mmCIF file of C-alpha atoms in Angstrom:
data_model
loop_
_atom_site.group_PDB
_atom_site.id
_atom_site.type_symbol
_atom_site.label_atom_id
_atom_site.label_comp_id
_atom_site.label_asym_id
_atom_site.label_seq_id
_atom_site.Cartn_x
_atom_site.Cartn_y
_atom_site.Cartn_z
ATOM 1 C CA MET A 123 11.197 33.970 -41.566
ATOM 2 C CA SER A 124 8.894 34.973 -44.392
ATOM 3 C CA ARG A 125 5.271 36.033 -43.930
ATOM 4 C CA ALA A 126 4.032 32.846 -45.553
ATOM 5 C CA ASN A 127 6.070 30.754 -43.147
ATOM 6 C CA TRP A 128 4.703 32.692 -40.213
ATOM 7 C CA LYS A 129 1.144 32.074 -41.411
ATOM 8 C CA ARG A 130 1.888 28.358 -41.866
ATOM 9 C CA LEU A 131 3.385 28.177 -38.405
ATOM 10 C CA LEU A 132 0.415 29.941 -36.833
ATOM 11 C CA ALA A 133 -2.025 27.672 -38.730
ATOM 12 C CA THR A 134 -0.310 24.491 -37.501
ATOM 13 C CA VAL A 135 0.918 25.401 -34.019
ATOM 14 C CA PHE A 136 -1.541 27.999 -32.669
ATOM 15 C CA PRO A 137 -4.762 25.858 -32.658
ATOM 16 C CA GLY A 138 -3.176 23.035 -30.672
ATOM 17 C CA THR A 139 -1.298 25.354 -28.358
ATOM 18 C CA ALA A 140 -4.425 27.454 -27.666
ATOM 19 C CA TRP A 141 -6.425 24.320 -26.991
ATOM 20 C CA LEU A 142 -3.875 23.068 -24.463
ATOM 21 C CA LEU A 143 -3.605 26.449 -22.754
ATOM 22 C CA LEU A 144 -7.360 26.980 -22.594
ATOM 23 C CA PHE A 145 -8.595 23.523 -21.649
ATOM 24 C CA THR A 146 -5.572 22.015 -19.849
ATOM 25 C CA LEU A 147 -3.182 24.565 -18.338
ATOM 26 C CA LEU A 148 -5.786 27.180 -17.330
ATOM 27 C CA PRO A 149 -8.134 24.701 -15.506
ATOM 28 C CA THR A 150 -5.100 23.182 -13.774
ATOM 29 C CA LEU A 151 -3.962 26.593 -12.543
ATOM 30 C CA LEU A 152 -7.465 27.375 -11.375
ATOM 31 C CA ILE A 153 -7.591 24.110 -9.402
ATOM 32 C CA LEU A 154 -4.189 24.894 -7.869
ATOM 33 C CA TYR A 155 -5.294 28.370 -6.878
ATOM 34 C CA ALA A 156 -8.612 27.128 -5.438
ATOM 35 C CA SER A 157 -6.777 24.505 -3.355
ATOM 36 C CA PHE A 158 -5.177 27.314 -1.283
ATOM 37 C CA LEU A 159 -8.514 29.051 -0.562
ATOM 38 C CA GLN A 160 -11.129 28.278 2.068
ATOM 39 C CA ARG A 161 -14.837 27.439 2.146
ATOM 40 C CA ASP A 162 -17.024 30.205 3.506
ATOM 41 C CA PRO A 163 -20.248 29.493 5.458
ATOM 42 C CA HIS A 164 -22.264 29.652 2.199
ATOM 43 C CA GLY A 165 -20.103 27.130 0.366
ATOM 44 C CA TRP A 166 -18.180 29.579 -1.817
ATOM 45 C CA LEU A 167 -14.469 30.058 -2.141
ATOM 46 C CA SER A 168 -12.891 32.749 -0.005
ATOM 47 C CA GLY A 169 -9.494 33.899 1.254
ATOM 48 C CA PRO A 170 -6.990 34.185 2.680
ATOM 49 C CA LEU A 171 -4.593 31.702 1.083
ATOM 50 C CA THR A 172 -3.829 28.737 3.330
ATOM 51 C CA LEU A 173 -2.280 25.270 3.394
ATOM 52 C CA ALA A 174 -5.042 23.956 5.644
ATOM 53 C CA ASN A 175 -6.613 21.881 2.833
ATOM 54 C CA TYR A 176 -3.375 20.003 2.161
ATOM 55 C CA ALA A 177 -2.805 19.535 5.872
ATOM 56 C CA ARG A 178 -6.316 18.121 6.240
ATOM 57 C CA PHE A 179 -5.720 15.672 3.365
ATOM 58 C CA LEU A 180 -2.426 14.524 4.976
ATOM 59 C CA GLY A 181 -4.297 13.998 8.297
ATOM 60 C CA LEU A 182 -2.727 16.921 10.129
ATOM 61 C CA GLY A 183 -5.285 18.761 12.239
ATOM 62 C CA PRO A 184 -5.903 20.326 15.641
ATOM 63 C CA ASP A 185 -7.172 16.999 17.003
ATOM 64 C CA GLY A 186 -4.036 15.066 16.020
ATOM 65 C CA PHE A 187 -3.111 12.820 13.128
ATOM 66 C CA ASP A 188 -6.038 11.222 11.253
ATOM 67 C CA PRO A 189 -4.966 9.273 8.143
ATOM 68 C CA LEU A 190 -8.513 8.947 6.772
ATOM 69 C CA TYR A 191 -7.826 10.407 3.329
ATOM 70 C CA LEU A 192 -4.422 8.709 3.100
ATOM 71 C CA ARG A 193 -6.129 5.375 3.696
ATOM 72 C CA ILE A 194 -8.692 6.176 0.996
ATOM 73 C CA LEU A 195 -5.831 7.178 -1.370
ATOM 74 C CA GLY A 196 -4.067 3.894 -0.605
ATOM 75 C CA ARG A 197 -7.293 2.012 -1.248
ATOM 76 C CA SER A 198 -7.595 3.772 -4.633
ATOM 77 C CA PHE A 199 -4.032 2.795 -5.543
ATOM 78 C CA LEU A 200 -4.833 -0.794 -4.603
ATOM 79 C CA LEU A 201 -7.926 -0.769 -6.820
ATOM 80 C CA GLY A 202 -5.883 0.681 -9.679
ATOM 81 C CA ALA A 203 -3.056 -1.865 -9.253
ATOM 82 C CA VAL A 204 -5.348 -4.904 -8.927
ATOM 83 C CA THR A 205 -7.500 -3.784 -11.825
ATOM 84 C CA THR A 206 -4.417 -3.260 -13.989
ATOM 85 C CA PHE A 207 -3.028 -6.675 -12.998
ATOM 86 C CA PHE A 208 -6.173 -8.581 -13.991
ATOM 87 C CA VAL A 209 -6.634 -6.503 -17.117
ATOM 88 C CA VAL A 210 -3.098 -7.407 -18.225
ATOM 89 C CA LEU A 211 -3.700 -11.010 -17.233
ATOM 90 C CA LEU A 212 -6.784 -11.210 -19.434
ATOM 91 C CA GLY A 213 -5.907 -8.704 -22.145
ATOM 92 C CA TYR A 214 -2.358 -9.753 -23.022
ATOM 93 C CA PRO A 215 -3.144 -13.249 -24.359
ATOM 94 C CA PHE A 216 -6.388 -11.973 -25.879
ATOM 95 C CA ALA A 217 -4.471 -9.406 -27.946
ATOM 96 C CA PHE A 218 -2.341 -12.232 -29.350
ATOM 97 C CA PHE A 219 -5.476 -14.287 -29.984
ATOM 98 C CA ILE A 220 -6.993 -11.456 -32.005
ATOM 99 C CA ALA A 221 -3.799 -10.807 -33.950
ATOM 100 C CA ARG A 222 -3.445 -14.466 -34.918
ATOM 101 C CA SER A 223 -7.114 -15.041 -35.673
ATOM 102 C CA ARG A 224 -8.652 -15.117 -39.164
ATOM 103 C CA HIS A 225 -11.618 -13.190 -37.760
ATOM 104 C CA LYS A 226 -9.643 -10.328 -36.237
ATOM 105 C CA ASN A 227 -11.972 -7.669 -37.603
ATOM 106 C CA LEU A 228 -14.975 -9.305 -35.936
ATOM 107 C CA LEU A 229 -13.098 -9.691 -32.638
ATOM 108 C CA LEU A 230 -11.958 -6.089 -32.699
ATOM 109 C CA LEU A 231 -15.537 -5.061 -33.294
ATOM 110 C CA LEU A 232 -16.621 -7.066 -30.240
ATOM 111 C CA VAL A 233 -13.934 -5.347 -28.137
ATOM 112 C CA VAL A 234 -15.087 -1.897 -29.247
ATOM 113 C CA LEU A 235 -18.787 -2.767 -29.117
ATOM 114 C CA PRO A 236 -19.333 -1.857 -25.434
ATOM 115 C CA PHE A 237 -18.325 1.745 -26.229
ATOM 116 C CA TRP A 238 -21.458 2.019 -28.343
ATOM 117 C CA THR A 239 -23.477 1.853 -25.125
ATOM 118 C CA ASN A 240 -23.566 4.503 -22.425
ATOM 119 C CA PHE A 241 -21.067 3.914 -19.629
ATOM 120 C CA LEU A 242 -23.710 4.173 -16.896
ATOM 121 C CA ILE A 243 -25.930 1.597 -18.650
ATOM 122 C CA ARG A 244 -23.017 -0.847 -18.723
ATOM 123 C CA VAL A 245 -22.357 -0.361 -15.015
ATOM 124 C CA TYR A 246 -26.058 -0.770 -14.191
ATOM 125 C CA ALA A 247 -26.036 -3.997 -16.191
ATOM 126 C CA TRP A 248 -23.642 -5.467 -13.602
ATOM 127 C CA ILE A 249 -26.131 -4.527 -10.879
ATOM 128 C CA VAL A 250 -28.778 -6.537 -12.743
ATOM 129 C CA ILE A 251 -26.336 -9.473 -12.890
ATOM 130 C CA PHE A 252 -25.020 -9.304 -9.295
ATOM 131 C CA GLN A 253 -28.046 -8.281 -7.245
ATOM 132 C CA ARG A 254 -29.656 -10.872 -4.962
ATOM 133 C CA LYS A 255 -32.460 -11.672 -7.381
ATOM 134 C CA GLY A 256 -30.310 -11.025 -10.421
ATOM 135 C CA VAL A 257 -29.253 -13.098 -13.376
ATOM 136 C CA LEU A 258 -26.287 -14.804 -11.698
ATOM 137 C CA ASN A 259 -28.197 -15.954 -8.616
ATOM 138 C CA ALA A 260 -31.101 -17.117 -10.763
ATOM 139 C CA LEU A 261 -28.651 -19.292 -12.695
ATOM 140 C CA LEU A 262 -27.106 -20.630 -9.485
ATOM 141 C CA ASP A 263 -30.573 -21.398 -8.093
ATOM 142 C CA ASN A 264 -31.443 -23.382 -11.182
ATOM 143 C CA LEU A 265 -28.233 -25.392 -10.700
ATOM 144 C CA GLY A 266 -29.099 -26.037 -7.031
ATOM 145 C CA LEU A 267 -26.230 -23.908 -5.735
ATOM 146 C CA GLN A 268 -26.248 -21.340 -2.945
ATOM 147 C CA PRO A 269 -26.755 -17.700 -4.051
ATOM 148 C CA LEU A 270 -23.943 -15.242 -3.845
ATOM 149 C CA HIS A 271 -24.154 -11.802 -2.223
ATOM 150 C CA LEU A 272 -22.022 -9.848 -4.679
ATOM 151 C CA TYR A 273 -23.943 -6.551 -4.715
ATOM 152 C CA PRO A 274 -23.027 -4.232 -3.191
ATOM 153 C CA SER A 275 -19.488 -5.385 -2.527
ATOM 154 C CA TRP A 276 -15.828 -4.712 -3.347
ATOM 155 C CA THR A 277 -15.891 -7.812 -5.565
ATOM 156 C CA ALA A 278 -18.477 -6.188 -7.765
ATOM 157 C CA VAL A 279 -16.407 -2.987 -7.892
ATOM 158 C CA TYR A 280 -13.297 -4.928 -9.005
ATOM 159 C CA VAL A 281 -15.217 -6.914 -11.613
ATOM 160 C CA GLY A 282 -16.826 -3.757 -12.954
ATOM 161 C CA ALA A 283 -13.453 -1.968 -13.143
ATOM 162 C CA VAL A 284 -11.756 -4.845 -14.940
ATOM 163 C CA TYR A 285 -14.664 -5.106 -17.422
ATOM 164 C CA THR A 286 -14.717 -1.366 -18.032
ATOM 165 C CA TYR A 287 -10.996 -0.872 -18.656
ATOM 166 C CA LEU A 288 -10.115 -4.105 -20.415
ATOM 167 C CA PRO A 289 -10.539 -2.639 -23.976
ATOM 168 C CA PHE A 290 -8.188 0.199 -23.059
ATOM 169 C CA LEU A 291 -5.347 -2.338 -22.833
ATOM 170 C CA ILE A 292 -6.372 -4.680 -25.649
ATOM 171 C CA LEU A 293 -6.457 -2.039 -28.378
ATOM 172 C CA PRO A 294 -2.976 -0.464 -27.971
ATOM 173 C CA LEU A 295 -1.467 -3.887 -27.201
ATOM 174 C CA TYR A 296 -3.026 -5.344 -30.341
ATOM 175 C CA ALA A 297 -1.404 -2.539 -32.346
ATOM 176 C CA SER A 298 2.036 -3.632 -31.023
ATOM 177 C CA VAL A 299 1.367 -7.340 -31.510
ATOM 178 C CA GLU A 300 0.419 -6.713 -35.145
ATOM 179 C CA LYS A 301 3.926 -5.266 -35.770
ATOM 180 C CA ILE A 302 5.892 -8.129 -34.164
ATOM 181 C CA ASP A 303 8.794 -9.443 -36.214
ATOM 182 C CA TRP A 304 8.379 -13.174 -35.730
ATOM 183 C CA THR A 305 11.715 -13.903 -37.420
ATOM 184 C CA LEU A 306 13.380 -12.818 -34.163
ATOM 185 C CA LEU A 307 11.595 -15.640 -32.390
ATOM 186 C CA GLU A 308 12.724 -18.110 -35.057
ATOM 187 C CA ALA A 309 16.278 -16.856 -34.614
ATOM 188 C CA ALA A 310 15.993 -17.344 -30.833
ATOM 189 C CA TYR A 311 14.855 -20.917 -31.387
ATOM 190 C CA ASP A 312 17.811 -21.501 -33.752
ATOM 191 C CA LEU A 313 20.152 -20.299 -30.999
ATOM 192 C CA GLY A 314 18.761 -22.852 -28.566
ATOM 193 C CA ALA A 315 16.188 -20.838 -26.683
ATOM 194 C CA GLY A 316 13.093 -22.622 -25.403
ATOM 195 C CA ARG A 317 9.537 -21.404 -25.810
ATOM 196 C CA VAL A 318 9.469 -19.341 -22.614
ATOM 197 C CA ARG A 319 12.934 -17.831 -23.012
ATOM 198 C CA GLY A 320 12.400 -17.181 -26.720
ATOM 199 C CA PHE A 321 9.131 -15.398 -26.035
ATOM 200 C CA TRP A 322 10.604 -13.343 -23.191
ATOM 201 C CA HIS A 323 13.659 -12.150 -25.155
ATOM 202 C CA ALA A 324 12.339 -11.984 -28.709
ATOM 203 C CA VAL A 325 8.589 -11.233 -28.508
ATOM 204 C CA PHE A 326 7.820 -9.564 -25.197
ATOM 205 C CA PRO A 327 10.167 -6.524 -25.731
ATOM 206 C CA GLN A 328 8.356 -5.809 -29.023
ATOM 207 C CA THR A 329 5.020 -5.580 -27.182
ATOM 208 C CA LEU A 330 6.304 -3.220 -24.473
ATOM 209 C CA PRO A 331 5.186 0.051 -26.192
ATOM 210 C CA GLY A 332 1.565 -1.160 -26.424
ATOM 211 C CA LEU A 333 1.680 -2.767 -22.990
ATOM 212 C CA VAL A 334 2.964 0.401 -21.301
ATOM 213 C CA ALA A 335 0.402 2.547 -23.110
ATOM 214 C CA GLY A 336 -2.380 0.140 -22.122
ATOM 215 C CA VAL A 337 -1.253 -0.032 -18.479
ATOM 216 C CA LEU A 338 -1.277 3.786 -18.228
ATOM 217 C CA LEU A 339 -4.678 3.966 -19.944
ATOM 218 C CA VAL A 340 -6.052 1.496 -17.391
ATOM 219 C CA PHE A 341 -4.297 2.447 -14.153
ATOM 220 C CA ILE A 342 -4.825 6.226 -14.286
ATOM 221 C CA PRO A 343 -8.624 6.240 -14.856
ATOM 222 C CA ALA A 344 -9.052 3.289 -12.466
ATOM 223 C CA LEU A 345 -7.195 5.280 -9.806
ATOM 224 C CA GLY A 346 -9.633 8.182 -10.079
ATOM 225 C CA THR A 347 -12.854 6.287 -10.735
ATOM 226 C CA PHE A 348 -15.926 7.063 -8.660
ATOM 227 C CA VAL A 349 -18.965 5.983 -10.680
ATOM 228 C CA ILE A 350 -18.078 2.253 -10.552
ATOM 229 C CA SER A 351 -17.371 2.296 -6.806
ATOM 230 C CA ASP A 352 -20.427 4.420 -6.114
ATOM 231 C CA LEU A 353 -22.886 2.205 -8.003
ATOM 232 C CA LEU A 354 -21.442 -1.287 -7.552
ATOM 233 C CA GLY A 355 -20.192 -0.563 -4.047
ATOM 234 C CA GLY A 356 -23.555 0.749 -2.953
ATOM 235 C CA GLY A 357 -22.022 3.975 -1.631
ATOM 236 C CA LYS A 358 -19.845 2.017 0.816
ATOM 237 C CA ALA A 359 -16.748 1.625 -1.397
ATOM 238 C CA ILE A 360 -15.185 5.034 -0.914
ATOM 239 C CA LEU A 361 -12.262 5.913 -3.178
ATOM 240 C CA ILE A 362 -10.370 9.162 -3.747
ATOM 241 C CA GLY A 363 -12.566 9.833 -6.775
ATOM 242 C CA ASN A 364 -15.680 9.589 -4.551
ATOM 243 C CA VAL A 365 -14.074 12.029 -2.064
ATOM 244 C CA ILE A 366 -13.390 14.566 -4.798
ATOM 245 C CA GLN A 367 -16.876 14.131 -6.315
ATOM 246 C CA GLN A 368 -18.520 14.649 -2.892
ATOM 247 C CA GLN A 369 -16.522 17.835 -2.225
ATOM 248 C CA PHE A 370 -17.646 19.362 -5.519
ATOM 249 C CA GLY A 371 -21.146 17.997 -5.025
ATOM 250 C CA GLY A 372 -23.083 17.742 -1.788
ATOM 251 C CA SER A 373 -20.354 19.042 0.540
ATOM 252 C CA ARG A 374 -19.657 22.120 -1.619
ATOM 253 C CA ASP A 375 -16.096 22.295 -0.281
ATOM 254 C CA TRP A 376 -14.459 23.195 -3.558
ATOM 255 C CA ALA A 377 -11.237 24.244 -1.830
ATOM 256 C CA PHE A 378 -10.623 20.841 -0.265
ATOM 257 C CA GLY A 379 -11.833 19.084 -3.415
ATOM 258 C CA SER A 380 -9.274 21.085 -5.413
ATOM 259 C CA ALA A 381 -6.511 20.161 -2.965
ATOM 260 C CA ALA A 382 -7.404 16.450 -3.172
ATOM 261 C CA THR A 383 -7.538 16.717 -6.965
ATOM 262 C CA PHE A 384 -4.137 18.353 -7.155
ATOM 263 C CA VAL A 385 -2.545 15.827 -4.778
ATOM 264 C CA LEU A 386 -3.824 12.986 -6.982
ATOM 265 C CA MET A 387 -2.728 14.827 -10.098
ATOM 266 C CA ALA A 388 0.737 15.516 -8.667
ATOM 267 C CA ILE A 389 1.214 11.859 -7.706
ATOM 268 C CA VAL A 390 0.231 10.623 -11.190
ATOM 269 C CA LEU A 391 2.335 13.223 -13.011
ATOM 270 C CA GLY A 392 5.286 12.501 -10.689
ATOM 271 C CA GLY A 393 5.023 8.801 -11.450
ATOM 272 C CA LEU A 394 4.888 9.483 -15.193
ATOM 273 C CA TRP A 395 7.901 11.773 -14.928
ATOM 274 C CA LEU A 396 9.903 9.129 -13.075
ATOM 275 C CA TYR A 397 8.956 6.517 -15.648
ATOM 276 C CA ALA A 398 9.875 8.806 -18.547
ATOM 277 C CA ARG A 399 13.199 9.633 -16.896
ATOM 278 C CA ARG A 400 13.970 5.965 -16.235
ATOM 279 C CA ALA A 401 12.993 5.023 -19.817
ATOM 280 C CA GLY A 402 15.240 7.789 -21.159
ATOM 281 C CA GLU A 403 18.149 6.640 -19.066
ATOM 282 C CA ARG A 404 17.637 3.052 -20.205
ATOM 283 C CA GLY A 405 17.553 4.206 -23.842
ATOM 284 C CA MET A 406 20.820 6.117 -23.392
ATOM 285 C CA GLU A 407 22.469 3.019 -21.810
ATOM 286 C CA GLU A 408 21.413 0.902 -24.802
ATOM 287 C CA LEU A 409 22.848 3.450 -27.204
ATOM 288 C CA VAL A 410 26.170 3.522 -25.330
#
């Protein structure tokens, strides 16, 4: 390889590789190493290496089995799954509505508009809406209806999560909907398919890339969220993200926080690996 080619290769490959090594691989290795350390009496990391943090997370301790953190992890998965379900339920038809509208640019602007405001301000806005003397209860009072006690509550957490992550599904899904070949649907109708069957076999598969990307963009951050549950749950809605934040914050148990972080990271990466493997196998079956 000539010197010019080497320079071109370094100019194109080195910056991205260095960025990934410095800001992705190195922090991950540091978290992994810290997860095997211990917390000293002053809150700093110290040796020797141990598996006690992982055993504690799994509920294994000298006093017997305590599935506290496993229950919190399951609660976080439930929040992620429910949030993703309602985001898909709302975002899927809305992406089609935007794509078929004559005012798609305006609608896309409205979808992106919340990102122009600080995330914390948007979450605090739901507190103003849901609190006992908030906007929603004032409206219900004017209508002669009983007030609702939605803050703090799990309902407020779910609503805040769905609102926060809805654009993360609409935008990639809209990109797929824009590329749909509608002649396939017309061909399905010509072959005798009804509306539901035609949509399922001719349209839905074309939206899968955007749908899968949107589901991942929603589920993964919803799984690790802690700000929404902390503010809208009033400190009572404890998720795995809150546990990790507390360990690196007030508790100063960085070793256990690193172990909890790596467990969550391993579960997410394992799920992505299984999905990629399954998708690859399915692609090979279609080629054969």
